[in-house]
Coordinates of C-alpha atoms in Angstrom, one line a residue:
M1 CA 99.9 88.3 107.7
S2 CA 99.3 85.2 109.7
N3 CA 102.7 83.5 109.0
E4 CA 105.4 85.6 110.4
P5 CA 109.0 84.5 110.1
S6 CA 110.9 83.4 113.2
P7 CA 114.6 83.0 113.8
P8 CA 115.9 79.6 112.6
D9 CA 116.3 76.9 115.2
P10 CA 119.9 76.6 116.4
G11 CA 121.7 74.2 114.1
Q12 CA 119.1 74.8 111.3
P13 CA 120.0 78.1 109.7
R14 CA 117.9 79.4 106.8
E15 CA 118.1 82.6 104.9
L16 CA 115.5 85.3 105.4
N17 CA 115.0 87.7 102.5
L18 CA 113.8 91.2 103.4
Q19 CA 112.7 92.1 99.9
K20 CA 110.7 88.9 99.6
T21 CA 109.0 89.5 103.0
A22 CA 108.2 93.1 102.1
N23 CA 106.7 92.0 98.7
Q24 CA 104.6 89.4 100.4
F25 CA 103.4 91.9 103.0
M26 CA 102.5 94.5 100.4
A27 CA 100.6 91.8 98.5
A28 CA 98.6 91.1 101.7
V29 CA 97.8 94.9 102.0
Q30 CA 96.6 94.9 98.4
R31 CA 94.3 91.9 99.1
H32 CA 92.8 93.8 102.1
F33 CA 92.3 96.9 99.9
D34 CA 90.6 94.8 97.2
L35 CA 88.4 93.0 99.6
L36 CA 87.3 96.3 101.2
A37 CA 86.5 97.7 97.8
F38 CA 84.4 94.6 97.0
N39 CA 82.5 94.9 100.4
L40 CA 81.8 98.6 99.8
A41 CA 80.5 97.8 96.3
S42 CA 78.3 95.0 97.6
R43 CA 76.9 97.3 100.3
E44 CA 76.3 100.1 97.8
N45 CA 74.3 97.8 95.6
A46 CA 72.4 95.9 98.3
S47 CA 68.6 96.4 98.0
E48 CA 65.8 96.0 100.5
T49 CA 64.0 93.8 98.1
A50 CA 66.9 91.3 97.8
Y51 CA 67.4 91.4 101.6
N52 CA 63.8 90.6 102.3
S53 CA 63.8 87.9 99.6
H54 CA 66.8 86.2 101.4
I55 CA 65.1 86.5 104.7
R56 CA 62.0 84.7 103.4
A57 CA 63.9 82.1 101.5
A58 CA 64.6 79.9 104.6
G59 CA 60.9 79.9 105.5
I60 CA 61.8 80.3 109.2
M61 CA 63.9 82.5 111.5
P62 CA 65.7 81.7 114.8
V63 CA 64.0 84.6 116.7
P64 CA 61.5 86.5 114.6
Q65 CA 60.8 88.9 117.4
I66 CA 64.2 90.5 117.1
H67 CA 64.5 90.4 113.3
Q68 CA 66.1 93.6 112.0
N69 CA 64.8 95.5 109.0
F70 CA 66.9 96.5 106.1
E71 CA 67.9 100.0 107.4
Q72 CA 68.8 98.5 110.8
M73 CA 71.0 95.9 109.1
Q74 CA 72.7 98.5 106.9
A75 CA 73.8 100.4 110.0
H76 CA 74.9 97.2 111.7
A77 CA 76.8 96.0 108.7
R78 CA 78.5 99.4 108.4
D79 CA 79.6 99.3 112.0
L80 CA 81.0 95.8 111.6
L81 CA 82.9 96.8 108.5
L82 CA 84.5 99.7 110.3
R83 CA 85.6 97.5 113.2
Q84 CA 86.9 94.9 110.8
V85 CA 89.0 97.5 108.8
L86 CA 90.5 98.9 111.9
N87 CA 91.2 95.5 113.4
D88 CA 92.8 94.3 110.2
A89 CA 94.8 97.5 109.8
L90 CA 96.3 97.1 113.3
N91 CA 97.0 93.4 112.8
L92 CA 98.8 94.1 109.6
S93 CA 100.8 96.9 111.3
V94 CA 101.8 94.8 114.2
S95 CA 102.8 92.0 111.8
C96 CA 105.0 94.5 109.9
L97 CA 106.7 95.6 113.1
N98 CA 107.3 92.0 114.2
N99 CA 108.7 91.1 110.8
S100 CA 110.9 94.1 110.8
H101 CA 112.2 93.5 114.3
L102 CA 113.2 90.0 113.4
F103 CA 115.4 91.2 110.6
L104 CA 116.9 93.9 112.8
A105 CA 117.7 91.4 115.6
L106 CA 119.4 89.1 113.1
I107 CA 121.3 91.9 111.4
K108 CA 122.5 93.1 114.9
E109 CA 123.8 89.6 115.7
Q110 CA 125.5 89.4 112.3
K111 CA 127.2 92.8 112.9
A112 CA 128.4 91.7 116.3
S113 CA 129.9 88.5 114.9
G114 CA 131.3 89.9 111.7
S115 CA 129.8 87.0 109.8
K116 CA 126.5 86.1 108.1
D117 CA 126.7 82.6 109.6
L118 CA 125.4 82.9 113.1
S119 CA 126.3 80.6 115.9
A120 CA 123.7 78.6 117.9
D121 CA 124.0 81.1 120.7
Q122 CA 123.5 84.1 118.4
Q123 CA 120.5 82.5 116.8
E124 CA 119.1 81.9 120.3
A125 CA 119.8 85.5 121.3
A126 CA 117.8 86.7 118.2
R127 CA 115.0 84.3 119.0
S128 CA 114.8 85.5 122.6
S129 CA 114.8 89.1 121.5
Q130 CA 112.0 88.4 118.9
N131 CA 109.9 86.5 121.4
A132 CA 110.1 89.4 123.9
F133 CA 109.3 92.0 121.1
V134 CA 106.2 90.1 120.0
K135 CA 104.7 90.4 123.5
L136 CA 105.1 94.2 123.7
R137 CA 102.2 96.6 123.3
L138 CA 102.1 98.7 120.1
E139 CA 103.6 101.8 121.6
Q140 CA 106.4 99.8 123.3
K141 CA 107.3 98.2 119.9
F142 CA 107.9 101.7 118.4
D143 CA 109.9 102.8 121.5
L144 CA 112.2 99.7 121.3
L145 CA 112.8 100.1 117.5
E146 CA 114.0 103.6 118.1
S147 CA 116.0 103.0 121.3
R148 CA 117.7 99.8 120.2
Y149 CA 118.1 100.2 116.4
S150 CA 117.5 104.0 115.8
V151 CA 114.7 103.1 113.5
L152 CA 112.0 105.8 113.5
C153 CA 108.4 105.2 112.3
P154 CA 107.0 108.5 111.1
L155 CA 103.4 107.1 111.1
E156 CA 103.6 106.0 114.7
D157 CA 101.0 108.6 115.8
S158 CA 98.6 107.5 113.1
L159 CA 98.7 103.9 114.1
V160 CA 98.3 104.6 117.8
S161 CA 95.3 106.8 117.0
L162 CA 93.8 104.0 115.0
A163 CA 94.3 101.7 118.0
F164 CA 92.4 104.3 120.1
A165 CA 89.7 104.4 117.5
L166 CA 89.2 100.6 117.7
K167 CA 89.1 100.7 121.5
I168 CA 86.5 103.5 121.4
L169 CA 84.3 101.4 119.1
M170 CA 84.8 98.2 121.0
S171 CA 84.4 99.4 124.6
Q172 CA 83.0 102.9 124.5
A173 CA 80.1 102.6 122.1
G174 CA 82.0 104.8 119.7
I175 CA 82.2 107.8 122.0
V176 CA 85.5 109.6 122.4
K177 CA 86.7 110.2 126.0
K178 CA 89.0 112.9 127.4
D179 CA 92.0 110.6 128.1
Q180 CA 92.2 109.9 124.3
L181 CA 92.7 113.5 123.4
D182 CA 95.9 115.4 122.7
D183 CA 97.0 118.7 124.1
E184 CA 94.7 120.5 121.7
G185 CA 91.7 118.6 123.0
L186 CA 91.5 116.4 119.9
L187 CA 91.8 112.9 118.8
Q188 CA 93.5 113.4 115.5
I189 CA 94.0 110.6 112.9
E190 CA 96.2 111.4 110.0
L191 CA 95.6 109.2 106.9
A192 CA 97.2 108.7 103.6
S193 CA 95.2 109.7 100.6
A194 CA 95.8 109.9 96.8
T195 CA 96.9 113.3 95.5
N196 CA 94.3 115.3 93.6
S197 CA 96.5 115.2 90.5
I198 CA 96.4 111.4 90.1
A199 CA 94.7 110.4 86.8
S200 CA 95.4 106.6 87.0
V201 CA 96.0 104.0 89.7
P202 CA 99.7 104.2 90.7
D203 CA 101.5 102.7 93.7
L204 CA 102.3 104.2 97.1
Q205 CA 105.2 106.5 96.1
D206 CA 105.5 109.7 98.1
A207 CA 104.6 111.9 95.2
N208 CA 101.3 110.1 94.9
I209 CA 100.3 110.6 98.5
Q210 CA 98.8 113.5 100.4
W211 CA 97.7 113.5 104.0
V212 CA 94.3 114.2 105.5
T213 CA 93.4 114.5 109.1
R214 CA 90.2 113.4 110.8
S215 CA 89.7 115.1 114.1
F216 CA 87.3 114.2 117.0
R217 CA 86.5 116.0 120.3
E218 CA 85.4 114.7 123.6
T219 CA 81.9 113.1 123.4
D220 CA 82.1 113.0 119.6
R221 CA 80.9 109.7 118.0
L222 CA 83.5 108.2 115.7
S223 CA 82.5 108.1 112.1
F224 CA 84.4 107.4 108.9
S225 CA 83.4 107.7 105.3
D226 CA 84.0 105.0 102.7
S227 CA 87.0 106.9 101.5
D228 CA 88.3 107.1 105.0
L229 CA 88.2 103.3 105.3
Q230 CA 90.2 103.0 102.1
N231 CA 92.7 105.6 103.4
I232 CA 93.2 103.5 106.5
V233 CA 94.4 100.6 104.4
L234 CA 96.5 103.0 102.3
T235 CA 98.1 104.3 105.5
V236 CA 99.1 100.8 106.5
G237 CA 100.7 100.4 103.1
V238 CA 102.7 103.6 103.4
F239 CA 103.7 102.6 107.0
A240 CA 104.9 99.2 105.8
R241 CA 106.9 100.6 102.9
Q242 CA 108.6 103.2 105.1
T243 CA 109.4 100.6 107.8
F244 CA 110.9 98.0 105.5
A245 CA 112.9 100.8 103.9
S246 CA 114.3 101.7 107.3
V247 CA 115.2 98.1 108.0
A248 CA 117.0 98.0 104.6
K249 CA 118.9 101.1 105.5
F250 CA 119.9 99.7 108.9
A251 CA 121.3 96.6 107.1
R252 CA 123.3 98.8 104.6
D253 CA 124.7 101.0 107.3
S254 CA 125.6 98.1 109.6

């Protein structure tokens, strides 16, 4: 989500609606899921004949000597899609954390004041807290939510592992290194997946989700199937649903 809410400027209060924000966020996750499905379908139906036809259509190429054939471009496009899915998943997750922290900071100020109407100083305190949170690394965001608000994120390990995966692709040519392994000598990425009993297309309720783990050892090259890519997006959806539910519980218990 590109437009994240921010605390209102002092003297200009406005209401922030958690349910509305959660709905907008989940709609964004659905759009990413749909776009991924469209990209997978397009790649599946791409043909060498159509590719070569488009290559010839312009009548000229920028650097013909390094033109890539259909198979080379298939592999390149697959690599770009994987990076895009991981990058989008992490951006969505960070946005969810930032949105959640804003509500938590405002709720905490309301609890301290005993009123829903915050003073200019309290609004500024929430703003300062939010600005500091946005600058934190992913792992630090999780730590702060737990230490300051007692909000736990069960899928923290999955998201941190996805961050490792993106780093491996971007700076390690896709090869797993020792410092990215757990005590078992593995990089393990747990992903949400539909249960085998599903016969239709329901939403992300717990009963509809099972968990699958992709494991990689040192020197392994990262690889993900098409279903893995879809499961990455589903994992972000489950994470967001759980996180917003935790924020709602914090609000009720405050």
